[in-house]
mmCIF file of C-alpha atoms in Angstrom:
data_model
loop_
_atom_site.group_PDB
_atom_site.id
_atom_site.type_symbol
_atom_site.label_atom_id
_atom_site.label_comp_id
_atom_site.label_asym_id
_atom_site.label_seq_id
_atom_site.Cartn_x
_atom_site.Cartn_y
_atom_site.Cartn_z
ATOM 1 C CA UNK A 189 10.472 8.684 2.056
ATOM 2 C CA UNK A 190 9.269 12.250 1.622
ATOM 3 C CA UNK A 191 7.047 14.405 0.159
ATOM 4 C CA UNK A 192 8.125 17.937 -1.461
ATOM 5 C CA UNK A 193 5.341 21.106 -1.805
ATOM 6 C CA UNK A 194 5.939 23.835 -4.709
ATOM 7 C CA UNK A 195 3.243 25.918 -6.152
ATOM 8 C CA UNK A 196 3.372 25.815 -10.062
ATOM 9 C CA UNK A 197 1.175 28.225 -11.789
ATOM 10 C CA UNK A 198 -1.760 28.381 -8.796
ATOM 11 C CA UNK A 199 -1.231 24.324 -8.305
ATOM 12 C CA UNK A 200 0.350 23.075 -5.481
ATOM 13 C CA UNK A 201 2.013 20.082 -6.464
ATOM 14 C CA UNK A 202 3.244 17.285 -4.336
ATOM 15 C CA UNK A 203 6.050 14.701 -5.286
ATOM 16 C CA UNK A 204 5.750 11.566 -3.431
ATOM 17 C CA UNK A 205 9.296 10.692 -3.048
ATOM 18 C CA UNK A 206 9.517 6.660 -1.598
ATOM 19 C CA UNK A 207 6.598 4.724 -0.565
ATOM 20 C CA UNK A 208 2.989 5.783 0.745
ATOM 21 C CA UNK A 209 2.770 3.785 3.429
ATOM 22 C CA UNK A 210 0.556 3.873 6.694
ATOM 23 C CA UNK A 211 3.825 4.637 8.281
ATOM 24 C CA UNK A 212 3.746 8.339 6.224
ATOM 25 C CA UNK A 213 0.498 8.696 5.073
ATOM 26 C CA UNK A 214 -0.521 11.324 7.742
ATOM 27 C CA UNK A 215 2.250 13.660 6.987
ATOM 28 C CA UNK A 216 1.073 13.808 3.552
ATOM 29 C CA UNK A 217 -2.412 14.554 4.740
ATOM 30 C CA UNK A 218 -1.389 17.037 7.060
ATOM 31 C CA UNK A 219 0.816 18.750 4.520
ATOM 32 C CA UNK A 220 -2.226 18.951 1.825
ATOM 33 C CA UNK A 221 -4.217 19.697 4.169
ATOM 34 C CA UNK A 222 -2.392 22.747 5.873
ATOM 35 C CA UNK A 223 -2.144 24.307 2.108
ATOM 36 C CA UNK A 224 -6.154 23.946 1.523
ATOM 37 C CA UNK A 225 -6.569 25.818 4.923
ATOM 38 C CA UNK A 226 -4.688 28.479 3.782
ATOM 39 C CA UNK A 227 -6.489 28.908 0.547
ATOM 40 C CA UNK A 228 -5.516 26.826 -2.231
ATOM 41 C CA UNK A 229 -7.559 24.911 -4.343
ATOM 42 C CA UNK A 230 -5.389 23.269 -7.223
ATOM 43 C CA UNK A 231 -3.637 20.354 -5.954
ATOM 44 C CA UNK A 232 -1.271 17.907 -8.111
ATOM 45 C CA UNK A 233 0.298 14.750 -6.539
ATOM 46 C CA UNK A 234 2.959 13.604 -9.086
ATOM 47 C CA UNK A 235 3.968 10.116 -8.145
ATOM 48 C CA UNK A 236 7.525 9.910 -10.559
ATOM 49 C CA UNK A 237 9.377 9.308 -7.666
ATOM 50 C CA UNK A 238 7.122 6.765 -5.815
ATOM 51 C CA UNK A 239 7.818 2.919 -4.995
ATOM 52 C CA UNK A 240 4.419 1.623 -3.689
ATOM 53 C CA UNK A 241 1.545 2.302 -2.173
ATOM 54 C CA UNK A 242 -0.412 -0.064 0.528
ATOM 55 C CA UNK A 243 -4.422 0.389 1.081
ATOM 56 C CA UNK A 244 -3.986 3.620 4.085
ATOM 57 C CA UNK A 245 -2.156 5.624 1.142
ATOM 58 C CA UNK A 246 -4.801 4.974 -1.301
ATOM 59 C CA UNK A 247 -7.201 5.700 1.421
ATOM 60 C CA UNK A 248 -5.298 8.921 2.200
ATOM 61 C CA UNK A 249 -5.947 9.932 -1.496
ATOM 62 C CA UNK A 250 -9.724 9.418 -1.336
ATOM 63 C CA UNK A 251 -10.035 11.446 1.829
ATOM 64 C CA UNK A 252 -7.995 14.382 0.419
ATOM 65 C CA UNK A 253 -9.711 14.408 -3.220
ATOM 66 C CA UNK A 254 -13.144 14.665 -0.967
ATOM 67 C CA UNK A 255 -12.147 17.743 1.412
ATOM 68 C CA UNK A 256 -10.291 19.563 -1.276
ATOM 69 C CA UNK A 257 -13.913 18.874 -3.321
ATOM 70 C CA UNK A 258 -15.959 19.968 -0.264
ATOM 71 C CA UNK A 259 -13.622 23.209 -0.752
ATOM 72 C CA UNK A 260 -14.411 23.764 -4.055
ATOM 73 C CA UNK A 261 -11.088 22.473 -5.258
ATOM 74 C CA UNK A 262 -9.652 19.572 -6.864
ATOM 75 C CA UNK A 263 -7.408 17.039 -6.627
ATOM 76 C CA UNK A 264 -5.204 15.700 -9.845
ATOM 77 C CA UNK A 265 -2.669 12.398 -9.951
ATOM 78 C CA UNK A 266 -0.085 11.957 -12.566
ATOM 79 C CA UNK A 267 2.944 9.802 -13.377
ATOM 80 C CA UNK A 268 1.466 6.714 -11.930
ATOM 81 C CA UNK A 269 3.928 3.484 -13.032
ATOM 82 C CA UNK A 270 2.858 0.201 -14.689
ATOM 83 C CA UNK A 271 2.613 -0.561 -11.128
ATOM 84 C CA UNK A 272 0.799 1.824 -9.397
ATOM 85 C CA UNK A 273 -1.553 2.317 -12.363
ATOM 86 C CA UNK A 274 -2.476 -1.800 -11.817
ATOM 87 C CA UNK A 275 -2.842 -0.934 -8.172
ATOM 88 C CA UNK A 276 -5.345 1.597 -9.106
ATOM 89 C CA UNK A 277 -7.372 -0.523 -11.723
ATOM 90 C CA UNK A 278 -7.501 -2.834 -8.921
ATOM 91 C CA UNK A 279 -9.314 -0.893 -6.632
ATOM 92 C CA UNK A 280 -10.699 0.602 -9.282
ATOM 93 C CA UNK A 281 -9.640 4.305 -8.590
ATOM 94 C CA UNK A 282 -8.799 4.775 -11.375
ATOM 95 C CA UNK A 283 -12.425 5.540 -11.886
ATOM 96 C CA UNK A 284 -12.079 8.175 -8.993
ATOM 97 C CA UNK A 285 -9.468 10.167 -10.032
ATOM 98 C CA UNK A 286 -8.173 11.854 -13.193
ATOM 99 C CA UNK A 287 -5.102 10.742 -13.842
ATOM 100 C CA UNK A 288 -2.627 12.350 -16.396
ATOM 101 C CA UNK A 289 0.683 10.672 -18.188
ATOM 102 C CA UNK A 290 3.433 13.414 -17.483
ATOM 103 C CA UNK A 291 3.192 16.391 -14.767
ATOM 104 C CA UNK A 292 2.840 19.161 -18.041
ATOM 105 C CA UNK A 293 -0.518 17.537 -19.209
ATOM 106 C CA UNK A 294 -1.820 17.500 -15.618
ATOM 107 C CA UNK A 295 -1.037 20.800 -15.198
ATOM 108 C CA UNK A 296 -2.691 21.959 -18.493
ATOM 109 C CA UNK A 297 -5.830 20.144 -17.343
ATOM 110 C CA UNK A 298 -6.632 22.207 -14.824
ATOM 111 C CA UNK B 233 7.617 -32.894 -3.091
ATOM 112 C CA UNK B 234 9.378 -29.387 -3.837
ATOM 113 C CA UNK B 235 12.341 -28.618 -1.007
ATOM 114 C CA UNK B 236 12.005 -25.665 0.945
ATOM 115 C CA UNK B 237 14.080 -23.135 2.474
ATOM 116 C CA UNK B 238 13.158 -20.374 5.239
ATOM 117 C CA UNK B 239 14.850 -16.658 3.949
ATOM 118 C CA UNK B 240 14.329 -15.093 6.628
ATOM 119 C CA UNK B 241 12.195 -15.207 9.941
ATOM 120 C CA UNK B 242 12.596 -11.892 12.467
ATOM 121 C CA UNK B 243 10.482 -10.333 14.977
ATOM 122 C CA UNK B 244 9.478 -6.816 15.181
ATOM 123 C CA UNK B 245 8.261 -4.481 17.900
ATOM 124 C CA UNK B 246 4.275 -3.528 16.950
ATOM 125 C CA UNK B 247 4.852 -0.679 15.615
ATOM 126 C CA UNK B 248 4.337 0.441 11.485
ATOM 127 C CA UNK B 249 8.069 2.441 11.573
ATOM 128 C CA UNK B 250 9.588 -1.082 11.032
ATOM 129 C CA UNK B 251 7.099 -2.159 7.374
ATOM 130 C CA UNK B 252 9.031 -0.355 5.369
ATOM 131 C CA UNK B 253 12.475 -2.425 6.525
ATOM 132 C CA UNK B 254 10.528 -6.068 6.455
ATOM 133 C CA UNK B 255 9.762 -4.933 3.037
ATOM 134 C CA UNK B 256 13.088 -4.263 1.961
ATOM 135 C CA UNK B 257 14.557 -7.519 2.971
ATOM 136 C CA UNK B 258 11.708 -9.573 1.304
ATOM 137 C CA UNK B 259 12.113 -7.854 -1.779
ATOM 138 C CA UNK B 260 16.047 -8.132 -1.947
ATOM 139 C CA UNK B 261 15.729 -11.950 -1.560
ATOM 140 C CA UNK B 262 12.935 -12.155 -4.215
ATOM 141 C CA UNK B 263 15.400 -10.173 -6.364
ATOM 142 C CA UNK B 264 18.558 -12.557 -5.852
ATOM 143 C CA UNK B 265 15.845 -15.482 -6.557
ATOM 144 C CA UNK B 266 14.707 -13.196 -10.042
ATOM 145 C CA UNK B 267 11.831 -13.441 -9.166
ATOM 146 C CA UNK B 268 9.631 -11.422 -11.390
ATOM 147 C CA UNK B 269 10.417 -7.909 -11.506
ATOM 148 C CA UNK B 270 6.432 -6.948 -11.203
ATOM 149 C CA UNK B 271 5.984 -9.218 -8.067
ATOM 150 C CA UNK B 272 9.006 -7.802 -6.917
ATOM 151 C CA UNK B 273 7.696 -4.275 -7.193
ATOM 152 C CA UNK B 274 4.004 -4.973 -6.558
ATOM 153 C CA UNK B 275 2.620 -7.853 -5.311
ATOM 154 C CA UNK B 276 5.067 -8.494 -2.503
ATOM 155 C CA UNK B 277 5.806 -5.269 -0.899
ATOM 156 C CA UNK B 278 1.977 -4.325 -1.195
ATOM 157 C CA UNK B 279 0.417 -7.671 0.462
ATOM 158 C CA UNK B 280 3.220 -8.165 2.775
ATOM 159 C CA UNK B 281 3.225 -4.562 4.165
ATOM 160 C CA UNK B 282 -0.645 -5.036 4.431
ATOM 161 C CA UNK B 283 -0.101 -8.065 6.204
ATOM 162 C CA UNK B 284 2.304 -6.438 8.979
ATOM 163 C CA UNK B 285 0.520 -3.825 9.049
ATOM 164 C CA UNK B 286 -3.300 -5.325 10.055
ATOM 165 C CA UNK B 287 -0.611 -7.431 12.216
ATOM 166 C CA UNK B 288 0.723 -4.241 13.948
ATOM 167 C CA UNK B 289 -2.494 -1.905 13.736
ATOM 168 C CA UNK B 290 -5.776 -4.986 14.203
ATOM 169 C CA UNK B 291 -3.971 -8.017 15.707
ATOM 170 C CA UNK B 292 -1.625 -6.485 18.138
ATOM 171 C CA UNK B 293 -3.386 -3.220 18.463
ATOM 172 C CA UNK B 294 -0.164 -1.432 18.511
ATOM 173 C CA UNK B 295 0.434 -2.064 22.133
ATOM 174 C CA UNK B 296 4.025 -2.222 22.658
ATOM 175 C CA UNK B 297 5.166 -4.957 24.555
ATOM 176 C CA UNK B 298 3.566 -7.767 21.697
ATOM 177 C CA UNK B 299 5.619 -8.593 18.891
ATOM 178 C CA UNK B 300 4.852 -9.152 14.953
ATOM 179 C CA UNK B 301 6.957 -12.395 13.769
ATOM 180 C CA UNK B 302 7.423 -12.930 10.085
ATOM 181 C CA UNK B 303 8.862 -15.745 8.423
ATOM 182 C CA UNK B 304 9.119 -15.870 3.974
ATOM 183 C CA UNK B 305 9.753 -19.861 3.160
ATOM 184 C CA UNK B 306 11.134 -20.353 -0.752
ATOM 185 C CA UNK B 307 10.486 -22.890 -2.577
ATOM 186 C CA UNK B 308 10.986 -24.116 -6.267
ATOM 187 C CA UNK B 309 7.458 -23.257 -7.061
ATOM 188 C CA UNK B 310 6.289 -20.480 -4.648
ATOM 189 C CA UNK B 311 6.935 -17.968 -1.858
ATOM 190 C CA UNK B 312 5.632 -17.895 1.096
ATOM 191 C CA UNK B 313 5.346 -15.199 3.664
ATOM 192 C CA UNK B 314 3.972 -15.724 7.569
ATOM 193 C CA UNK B 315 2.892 -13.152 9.634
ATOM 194 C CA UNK B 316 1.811 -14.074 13.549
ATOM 195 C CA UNK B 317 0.370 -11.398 15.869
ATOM 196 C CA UNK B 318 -0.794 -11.323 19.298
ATOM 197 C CA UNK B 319 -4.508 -11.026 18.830
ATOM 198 C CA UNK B 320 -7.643 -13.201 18.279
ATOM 199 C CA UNK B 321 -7.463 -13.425 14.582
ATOM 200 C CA UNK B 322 -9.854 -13.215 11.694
ATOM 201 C CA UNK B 323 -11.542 -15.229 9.371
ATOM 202 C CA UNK B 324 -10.008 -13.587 5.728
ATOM 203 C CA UNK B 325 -13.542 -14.389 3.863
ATOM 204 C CA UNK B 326 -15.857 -13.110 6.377
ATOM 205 C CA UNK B 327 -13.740 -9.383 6.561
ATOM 206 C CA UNK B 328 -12.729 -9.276 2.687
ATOM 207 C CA UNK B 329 -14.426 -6.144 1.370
ATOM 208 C CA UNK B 330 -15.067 -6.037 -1.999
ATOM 209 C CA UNK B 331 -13.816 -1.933 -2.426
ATOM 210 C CA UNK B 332 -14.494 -1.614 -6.422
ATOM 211 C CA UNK B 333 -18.841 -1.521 -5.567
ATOM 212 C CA UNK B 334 -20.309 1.853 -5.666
ATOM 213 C CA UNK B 335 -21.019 2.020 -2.229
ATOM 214 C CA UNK B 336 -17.570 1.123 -1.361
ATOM 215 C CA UNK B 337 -15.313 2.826 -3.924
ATOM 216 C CA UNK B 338 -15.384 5.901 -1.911
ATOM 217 C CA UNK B 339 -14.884 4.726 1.847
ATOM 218 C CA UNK B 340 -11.615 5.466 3.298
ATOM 219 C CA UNK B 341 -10.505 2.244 4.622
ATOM 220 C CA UNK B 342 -11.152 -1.634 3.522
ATOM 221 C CA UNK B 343 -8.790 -2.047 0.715
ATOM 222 C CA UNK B 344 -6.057 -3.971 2.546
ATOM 223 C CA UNK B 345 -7.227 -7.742 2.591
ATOM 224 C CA UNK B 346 -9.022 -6.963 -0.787
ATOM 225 C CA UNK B 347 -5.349 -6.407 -2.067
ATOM 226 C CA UNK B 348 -3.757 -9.245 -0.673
ATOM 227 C CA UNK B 349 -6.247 -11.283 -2.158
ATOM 228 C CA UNK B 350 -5.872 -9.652 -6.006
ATOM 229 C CA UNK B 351 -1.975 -9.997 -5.433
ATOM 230 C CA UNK B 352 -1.615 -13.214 -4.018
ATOM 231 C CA UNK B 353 -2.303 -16.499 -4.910
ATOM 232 C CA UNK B 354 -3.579 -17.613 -1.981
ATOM 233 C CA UNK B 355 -4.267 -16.024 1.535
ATOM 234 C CA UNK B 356 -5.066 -17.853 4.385
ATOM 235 C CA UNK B 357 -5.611 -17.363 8.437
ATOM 236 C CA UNK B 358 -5.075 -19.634 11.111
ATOM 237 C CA UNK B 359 -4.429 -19.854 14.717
ATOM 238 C CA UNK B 360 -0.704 -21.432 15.247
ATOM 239 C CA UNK B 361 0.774 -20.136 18.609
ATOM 240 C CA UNK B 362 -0.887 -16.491 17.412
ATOM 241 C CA UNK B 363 -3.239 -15.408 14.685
ATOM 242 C CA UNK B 364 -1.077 -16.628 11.043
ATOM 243 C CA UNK B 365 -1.825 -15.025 7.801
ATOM 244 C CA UNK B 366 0.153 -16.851 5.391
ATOM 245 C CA UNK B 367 0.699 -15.474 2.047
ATOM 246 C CA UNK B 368 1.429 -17.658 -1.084
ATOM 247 C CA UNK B 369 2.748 -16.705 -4.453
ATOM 248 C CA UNK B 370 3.292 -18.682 -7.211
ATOM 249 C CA UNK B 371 6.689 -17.868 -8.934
ATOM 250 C CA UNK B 372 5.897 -18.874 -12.224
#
């Protein structure tokens, strides 16, 4: 499990390679976290590469969507599986966030 | 009465590093037993690693010398999936959290039991030489 930072035209996007588990889910905070200190405001967390995620990683995303909001920025999800899109309609966070289908469209959106 | 068979029963040190592994090894046996591919993907790793980890993180509060065991018992019609801390225990209706209110949709924590609830069939807590949480899932 990973997670990879590039900046694609003023977003920062994130790949969330493995799980986001409460074993990782700090890293990823700290890593989002360290790139709105230093100024960024776009932030895109492409899940493609992801297995699951348990509650601490969804919990992770709500606190990160509302400091990179207190910021000024925001916070965009995309590539979410059959699974991890039933997670989120579970919890209903789907609500919460704006999801997009592919990476391109969520990058457009902004 | 359907037969039963234990898959695997281990014990692991309280800490969360060792989830991920558990996780593994319960969904490679629900795989050789085709089970479905969703509850292979989903419902099991999600609800067990919740399980282990309110184990680890509530029950056991980390500490290092008390150990998380967890046993998954097949059977023709369901799975099952144990998981015994150290600590006092918990009664599962009294600390399920509905998360999907208002109020709630935006808090941090309180998803966990919530899940294991939507993904299970059943979820249950009892005292049995530790604090049980026994996890049932119906494979059909």
């Amino acid at each position: 499990m990973s997670f990879s930072i590039k900046k694609q035209t003023e977003v920062v996007v994130v790949d969330v390679e493995g799980q986001l588990i409460v074993g990782n889910r700090q890293e990823l905070k700290q890593k989002v976290l360290d790139e709105l200190e230093k100024g960024e405001k776009k932030f895109l967390i492409d899940f493609s590469q992801t297995g699951y995620i348990d509650s601490s990683g969804l919990g992770v995303l709500v606190s990160l969507s509302k400091k990179i909001r207190e910021q000024g920025g925001e916070l965009r999800l995309a590539n979410l599986n059959d699974d991890l899109q039933t997670l989120f309609e579970l919890t209903k966070l789907d609500t919460l966030f704006q999801i997009s289908d592919t990476r391109e469209r969520a990058l457009e959106s902004f | 009465m359907a037969e039963s068979r234990v898959a695997f029963d281990l014990q692991i040190p309280s800490d969360v590093e060792y989830i991920e592994g558990v996780v593994e090894l319960a969904r490679q046996r629900c795989r050789e037993l085709k089970i479905s591919p969703a509850k292979c993907s989903l419902n099991i790793p999600v609800a067990l690693s919740e399980a282990l980890s309110n184990a680890i993180l509530r029950g056991n509060e980390a500490a290092g010398g008390k150990q998380v065991r967890v046993r998954a018992i097949i059977s023709d019609t369901d799975l099952v999936f144990e998981v015994v801390d150290e600590g006092p225990g918990f009664d599962v209706d009294e600390c399920t959290v509905d998360c999907t209110t208002d109020e709630n949709l935006t808090r941090e924590e309180g998803r966990g039991l919530f899940l294991m609830r939507q993904l299970m069939d059943r979820v249950e807590s009892f005292r049995d030489k530790g604090n049980v949480v026994r996890l049932t899932l119906y494979r059909e």
